[in-house]
mmCIF file of C-alpha atoms and ligand atoms in Angstrom:
data_model
loop_
_atom_site.group_PDB
_atom_site.id
_atom_site.type_symbol
_atom_site.label_atom_id
_atom_site.label_comp_id
_atom_site.label_asym_id
_atom_site.label_seq_id
_atom_site.Cartn_x
_atom_site.Cartn_y
_atom_site.Cartn_z
ATOM 1 C CA UNK A 157 0.000 0.000 0.000
ATOM 2 C CA UNK A 158 3.049 2.234 -0.080
ATOM 3 C CA UNK A 159 1.962 3.394 -3.552
ATOM 4 C CA UNK A 160 -0.654 5.407 -1.708
ATOM 5 C CA UNK A 161 2.151 7.767 -0.935
ATOM 6 C CA UNK A 162 0.952 9.901 -3.788
ATOM 7 C CA UNK A 163 1.488 13.298 -2.335
ATOM 8 C CA UNK A 164 4.611 15.289 -2.215
ATOM 9 C CA UNK A 165 5.930 17.020 0.827
ATOM 10 C CA UNK A 166 5.707 15.915 4.378
ATOM 11 C CA UNK A 167 2.488 13.966 4.153
ATOM 12 C CA UNK A 168 3.317 10.365 4.484
ATOM 13 C CA UNK A 169 1.590 7.124 5.094
ATOM 14 C CA UNK A 170 2.312 4.628 7.728
ATOM 15 C CA UNK A 171 1.095 1.136 7.457
ATOM 16 C CA UNK A 172 0.402 0.378 11.039
ATOM 17 C CA UNK A 173 1.476 -2.465 13.124
ATOM 18 C CA UNK A 174 -1.556 -3.010 15.231
ATOM 19 C CA UNK A 175 -1.951 -4.370 18.661
ATOM 20 C CA UNK A 176 -4.723 -6.724 19.515
ATOM 21 C CA UNK A 177 -6.801 -5.692 22.439
ATOM 22 C CA UNK A 178 -7.186 -7.408 25.731
ATOM 23 C CA UNK A 179 -7.508 -11.126 25.963
ATOM 24 C CA UNK A 180 -7.983 -11.508 22.226
ATOM 25 C CA UNK A 181 -4.268 -12.122 21.669
ATOM 26 C CA UNK A 182 -4.607 -15.614 23.025
ATOM 27 C CA UNK A 183 -7.395 -16.364 20.601
ATOM 28 C CA UNK A 184 -5.336 -14.962 17.724
ATOM 29 C CA UNK A 185 -2.398 -17.228 18.534
ATOM 30 C CA UNK A 186 -4.778 -20.117 18.553
ATOM 31 C CA UNK A 187 -5.944 -19.368 15.014
ATOM 32 C CA UNK A 188 -4.140 -22.304 13.369
ATOM 33 C CA UNK A 189 -6.396 -24.403 15.509
ATOM 34 C CA UNK A 190 -9.466 -22.365 14.674
ATOM 35 C CA UNK A 191 -11.314 -25.552 13.857
ATOM 36 C CA UNK A 192 -11.207 -26.514 17.482
ATOM 37 C CA UNK A 193 -12.413 -23.130 18.693
ATOM 38 C CA UNK A 194 -15.951 -22.588 19.844
ATOM 39 C CA UNK A 195 -18.050 -20.521 17.405
ATOM 40 C CA UNK A 196 -18.100 -17.564 19.787
ATOM 41 C CA UNK A 197 -14.279 -17.657 20.085
ATOM 42 C CA UNK A 198 -13.910 -17.739 16.295
ATOM 43 C CA UNK A 199 -16.286 -14.798 15.930
ATOM 44 C CA UNK A 200 -14.378 -12.860 18.555
ATOM 45 C CA UNK A 201 -11.036 -13.483 16.840
ATOM 46 C CA UNK A 202 -12.386 -12.455 13.433
ATOM 47 C CA UNK A 203 -13.906 -9.255 14.741
ATOM 48 C CA UNK A 204 -11.414 -8.433 17.469
ATOM 49 C CA UNK A 205 -10.871 -4.732 18.128
ATOM 50 C CA UNK A 206 -7.459 -3.378 17.173
ATOM 51 C CA UNK A 207 -5.500 -0.932 19.260
ATOM 52 C CA UNK A 208 -3.501 1.628 17.295
ATOM 53 C CA UNK A 209 -0.744 3.867 18.592
ATOM 54 C CA UNK A 210 -1.291 7.294 17.049
ATOM 55 C CA UNK A 211 1.092 9.172 19.325
ATOM 56 C CA UNK A 212 3.541 9.727 16.445
ATOM 57 C CA UNK A 213 0.952 10.455 13.759
ATOM 58 C CA UNK A 214 1.881 13.932 12.575
ATOM 59 C CA UNK A 215 -0.651 16.425 11.158
ATOM 60 C CA UNK A 216 -1.294 15.508 7.534
ATOM 61 C CA UNK A 217 -0.299 11.870 7.970
ATOM 62 C CA UNK A 218 -2.474 8.841 7.434
ATOM 63 C CA UNK A 219 -2.051 5.441 8.995
ATOM 64 C CA UNK A 220 -3.773 2.393 7.566
ATOM 65 C CA UNK A 221 -4.652 -0.549 9.766
ATOM 66 C CA UNK A 222 -6.687 -3.651 9.154
ATOM 67 C CA UNK A 223 -9.855 -4.397 11.054
ATOM 68 C CA UNK A 224 -12.204 -7.244 10.155
ATOM 69 C CA UNK A 225 -10.290 -7.700 6.906
ATOM 70 C CA UNK A 226 -10.871 -4.101 5.843
ATOM 71 C CA UNK A 227 -8.478 -1.151 5.684
ATOM 72 C CA UNK A 228 -9.246 1.558 8.213
ATOM 73 C CA UNK A 229 -7.709 4.985 7.699
ATOM 74 C CA UNK A 230 -6.635 7.092 10.623
ATOM 75 C CA UNK A 231 -5.811 10.598 9.453
ATOM 76 C CA UNK A 232 -4.445 13.411 11.568
ATOM 77 C CA UNK A 233 -6.228 16.196 9.705
ATOM 78 C CA UNK A 234 -4.585 19.594 9.471
ATOM 79 C CA UNK A 235 -6.472 22.873 9.802
ATOM 80 C CA UNK A 236 -6.397 23.113 6.002
ATOM 81 C CA UNK A 237 -7.947 19.651 5.663
ATOM 82 C CA UNK A 238 -10.698 20.557 8.138
ATOM 83 C CA UNK A 239 -11.371 23.775 6.236
ATOM 84 C CA UNK A 240 -11.580 21.699 3.061
ATOM 85 C CA UNK A 241 -14.376 19.662 4.640
ATOM 86 C CA UNK A 242 -16.329 22.834 5.392
ATOM 87 C CA UNK A 243 -15.771 24.116 1.842
ATOM 88 C CA UNK A 244 -16.969 20.812 0.349
ATOM 89 C CA UNK A 245 -20.326 21.023 2.126
ATOM 90 C CA UNK A 246 -22.183 22.228 -0.977
ATOM 91 C CA UNK A 247 -20.725 19.490 -3.182
ATOM 92 C CA UNK A 248 -21.402 16.390 -1.126
ATOM 93 C CA UNK A 249 -24.655 14.505 -1.290
ATOM 94 C CA UNK A 250 -25.198 13.795 2.421
ATOM 95 C CA UNK A 251 -23.514 16.694 4.234
ATOM 96 C CA UNK A 252 -25.291 16.039 7.528
ATOM 97 C CA UNK A 253 -24.548 12.303 7.493
ATOM 98 C CA UNK A 254 -28.209 11.398 7.633
ATOM 99 C CA UNK A 255 -27.493 7.892 6.340
ATOM 100 C CA UNK A 256 -26.604 5.745 9.381
ATOM 101 C CA UNK A 257 -23.054 4.990 8.281
ATOM 102 C CA UNK A 258 -21.349 6.251 11.397
ATOM 103 C CA UNK A 259 -21.871 5.872 15.132
ATOM 104 C CA UNK A 260 -24.058 8.575 16.684
ATOM 105 C CA UNK A 261 -21.009 10.284 18.226
ATOM 106 C CA UNK A 262 -19.547 10.769 14.729
ATOM 107 C CA UNK A 263 -22.703 12.279 13.223
ATOM 108 C CA UNK A 264 -21.237 15.752 12.929
ATOM 109 C CA UNK A 265 -19.501 17.900 10.320
ATOM 110 C CA UNK A 266 -16.165 16.084 10.597
ATOM 111 C CA UNK A 267 -17.721 12.660 11.209
ATOM 112 C CA UNK A 268 -15.391 12.052 14.124
ATOM 113 C CA UNK A 269 -15.003 12.249 17.887
ATOM 114 C CA UNK A 270 -12.080 14.698 17.722
ATOM 115 C CA UNK A 271 -12.162 17.079 14.751
ATOM 116 C CA UNK A 272 -8.537 16.447 13.806
ATOM 117 C CA UNK A 273 -8.520 12.645 13.987
ATOM 118 C CA UNK A 274 -10.485 10.865 11.259
ATOM 119 C CA UNK A 275 -11.226 7.159 11.538
ATOM 120 C CA UNK A 276 -12.828 5.926 8.336
ATOM 121 C CA UNK A 277 -13.188 2.540 6.677
ATOM 122 C CA UNK A 278 -11.237 2.732 3.420
ATOM 123 C CA UNK A 279 -13.764 0.789 1.390
ATOM 124 C CA UNK A 280 -15.610 2.532 -1.434
ATOM 125 C CA UNK A 281 -19.360 2.464 -0.958
ATOM 126 C CA UNK A 282 -19.795 1.739 -4.678
ATOM 127 C CA UNK A 283 -18.203 -1.664 -5.280
ATOM 128 C CA UNK A 284 -15.637 -1.919 -2.543
ATOM 129 C CA UNK A 285 -12.334 -0.661 -4.010
ATOM 130 C CA UNK A 286 -10.027 1.244 -1.690
ATOM 131 C CA UNK A 287 -9.918 4.967 -2.520
ATOM 132 C CA UNK A 288 -6.656 6.917 -2.544
ATOM 133 C CA UNK A 289 -5.633 9.974 -0.564
ATOM 134 C CA UNK A 290 -5.582 13.150 -2.684
ATOM 135 C CA UNK A 291 -4.398 16.356 -1.119
ATOM 136 C CA UNK A 292 -5.842 19.773 -1.829
ATOM 137 C CA UNK A 293 -2.904 20.335 -4.199
ATOM 138 C CA UNK A 294 -4.478 17.798 -6.569
ATOM 139 C CA UNK A 295 -6.988 20.420 -7.824
ATOM 140 C CA UNK A 296 -5.513 20.243 -11.334
ATOM 141 C CA UNK A 297 -6.294 16.573 -11.557
ATOM 142 C CA UNK A 298 -9.492 16.524 -9.486
ATOM 143 C CA UNK A 299 -11.197 19.748 -10.515
ATOM 144 C CA UNK A 300 -11.343 23.234 -9.101
ATOM 145 C CA UNK A 301 -13.976 22.366 -6.501
ATOM 146 C CA UNK A 302 -11.525 19.883 -4.959
ATOM 147 C CA UNK A 303 -10.534 20.667 -1.362
ATOM 148 C CA UNK A 304 -8.724 17.443 -0.610
ATOM 149 C CA UNK A 305 -10.060 14.019 0.212
ATOM 150 C CA UNK A 306 -10.105 10.567 -1.338
ATOM 151 C CA UNK A 307 -10.522 9.386 -4.896
ATOM 152 C CA UNK A 308 -11.632 5.928 -5.951
ATOM 153 C CA UNK A 309 -9.866 5.074 -9.213
ATOM 154 C CA UNK A 310 -12.175 2.146 -10.005
ATOM 155 C CA UNK A 311 -15.096 4.249 -11.247
ATOM 156 C CA UNK A 312 -14.195 7.774 -10.202
ATOM 157 C CA UNK A 313 -15.995 8.375 -6.910
ATOM 158 C CA UNK A 314 -14.799 11.334 -4.863
ATOM 159 C CA UNK A 315 -14.975 11.798 -1.100
ATOM 160 C CA UNK A 316 -13.920 14.644 1.152
ATOM 161 C CA UNK A 317 -11.657 14.259 4.194
ATOM 162 C CA UNK A 318 -14.683 13.300 6.279
ATOM 163 C CA UNK A 319 -15.489 10.462 3.866
ATOM 164 C CA UNK A 320 -18.572 12.252 2.506
ATOM 165 C CA UNK A 321 -19.307 11.350 -1.094
ATOM 166 C CA UNK A 322 -19.415 14.038 -3.764
ATOM 167 C CA UNK A 323 -22.753 14.325 -5.543
ATOM 168 C CA UNK A 324 -22.586 12.723 -8.976
ATOM 169 C CA UNK A 325 -20.158 9.999 -7.916
ATOM 170 C CA UNK A 326 -21.043 6.385 -8.689
ATOM 171 C CA UNK A 327 -20.752 5.667 -4.954
ATOM 172 C CA UNK A 328 -24.233 6.196 -3.501
ATOM 173 C CA UNK A 329 -23.383 6.984 0.114
ATOM 174 C CA UNK A 330 -20.632 8.199 2.422
ATOM 175 C CA UNK A 331 -17.775 5.999 3.582
ATOM 176 C CA UNK A 332 -18.443 4.104 6.780
ATOM 177 C CA UNK A 333 -17.034 5.207 10.133
ATOM 178 C CA UNK A 334 -16.375 2.193 12.380
ATOM 179 C CA UNK A 335 -17.035 2.192 16.116
ATOM 180 C CA UNK A 336 -13.950 3.437 17.944
ATOM 181 C CA UNK A 337 -12.759 5.179 21.055
ATOM 182 C CA UNK A 338 -9.651 6.916 22.354
ATOM 183 C CA UNK A 339 -7.616 5.581 25.214
ATOM 184 C CA UNK A 340 -5.548 8.407 26.592
ATOM 185 C CA UNK A 341 -4.066 10.782 24.051
ATOM 186 C CA UNK A 342 -1.998 8.390 22.049
ATOM 187 C CA UNK A 343 -4.179 5.397 21.312
ATOM 188 C CA UNK A 344 -7.335 4.605 19.452
ATOM 189 C CA UNK A 345 -9.207 1.336 19.624
ATOM 190 C CA UNK A 346 -11.093 0.398 16.477
ATOM 191 C CA UNK A 347 -14.055 -1.901 16.800
ATOM 192 C CA UNK A 348 -14.819 -1.072 20.407
ATOM 193 C CA UNK A 349 -16.642 1.974 21.691
ATOM 194 C CA UNK A 350 -17.669 0.574 25.043
ATOM 195 C CA UNK A 351 -17.294 2.803 28.068
ATOM 196 C CA UNK A 352 -14.812 0.524 29.824
ATOM 197 C CA UNK A 353 -11.163 1.543 29.520
HETATM 198 S S1 FES B 405 -15.689 0.949 -6.463
HETATM 199 FE FE1 FES B 405 -15.221 3.015 -6.028
HETATM 200 S S2 FES B 405 -16.142 4.089 -7.643
HETATM 201 FE FE2 FES B 405 -16.691 2.033 -8.045
#
């Protein structure tokens, strides 16, 4: 996925090594013997939350981790990227996130708990390709209304940095925001938004 490093300058992409949360590690090690696991243990291993260290994720950087077999993007959005989301409001088809594709706590302009940290499933809502990061500097390629976001090369769908789909894209709805929560300042857990620490 290093070819996603499409943008010049300091924006980079980190393919994350992810930690497995809590007691799930034992189940993961037991995977070669999955046949002998109880159905509930297998389900738990397949859907286990992943813990991601974002303490070194600089503004403008994106980290990609895998959760339930899907890429999940974690982007530390800069002020410029957040402004781009506001500017894209008129061009996206569901600006208020009325479709239930995010947890209630992410039903806001930035579709996130903290404005700067985006957590979005990197799976196109058209036919499932993984869109690519395109900075605001890609206006020449993406069109003058482009304020940064993601582009799906499969059939040309465009999304802003909140994962909201541009009207007229083949993708019918916004990208999905998974359940997640922060643990302290430097960690996010994807796949678990329970209140317990
Ligand atoms: S799969 Fe993304 S536009 Fe078709």
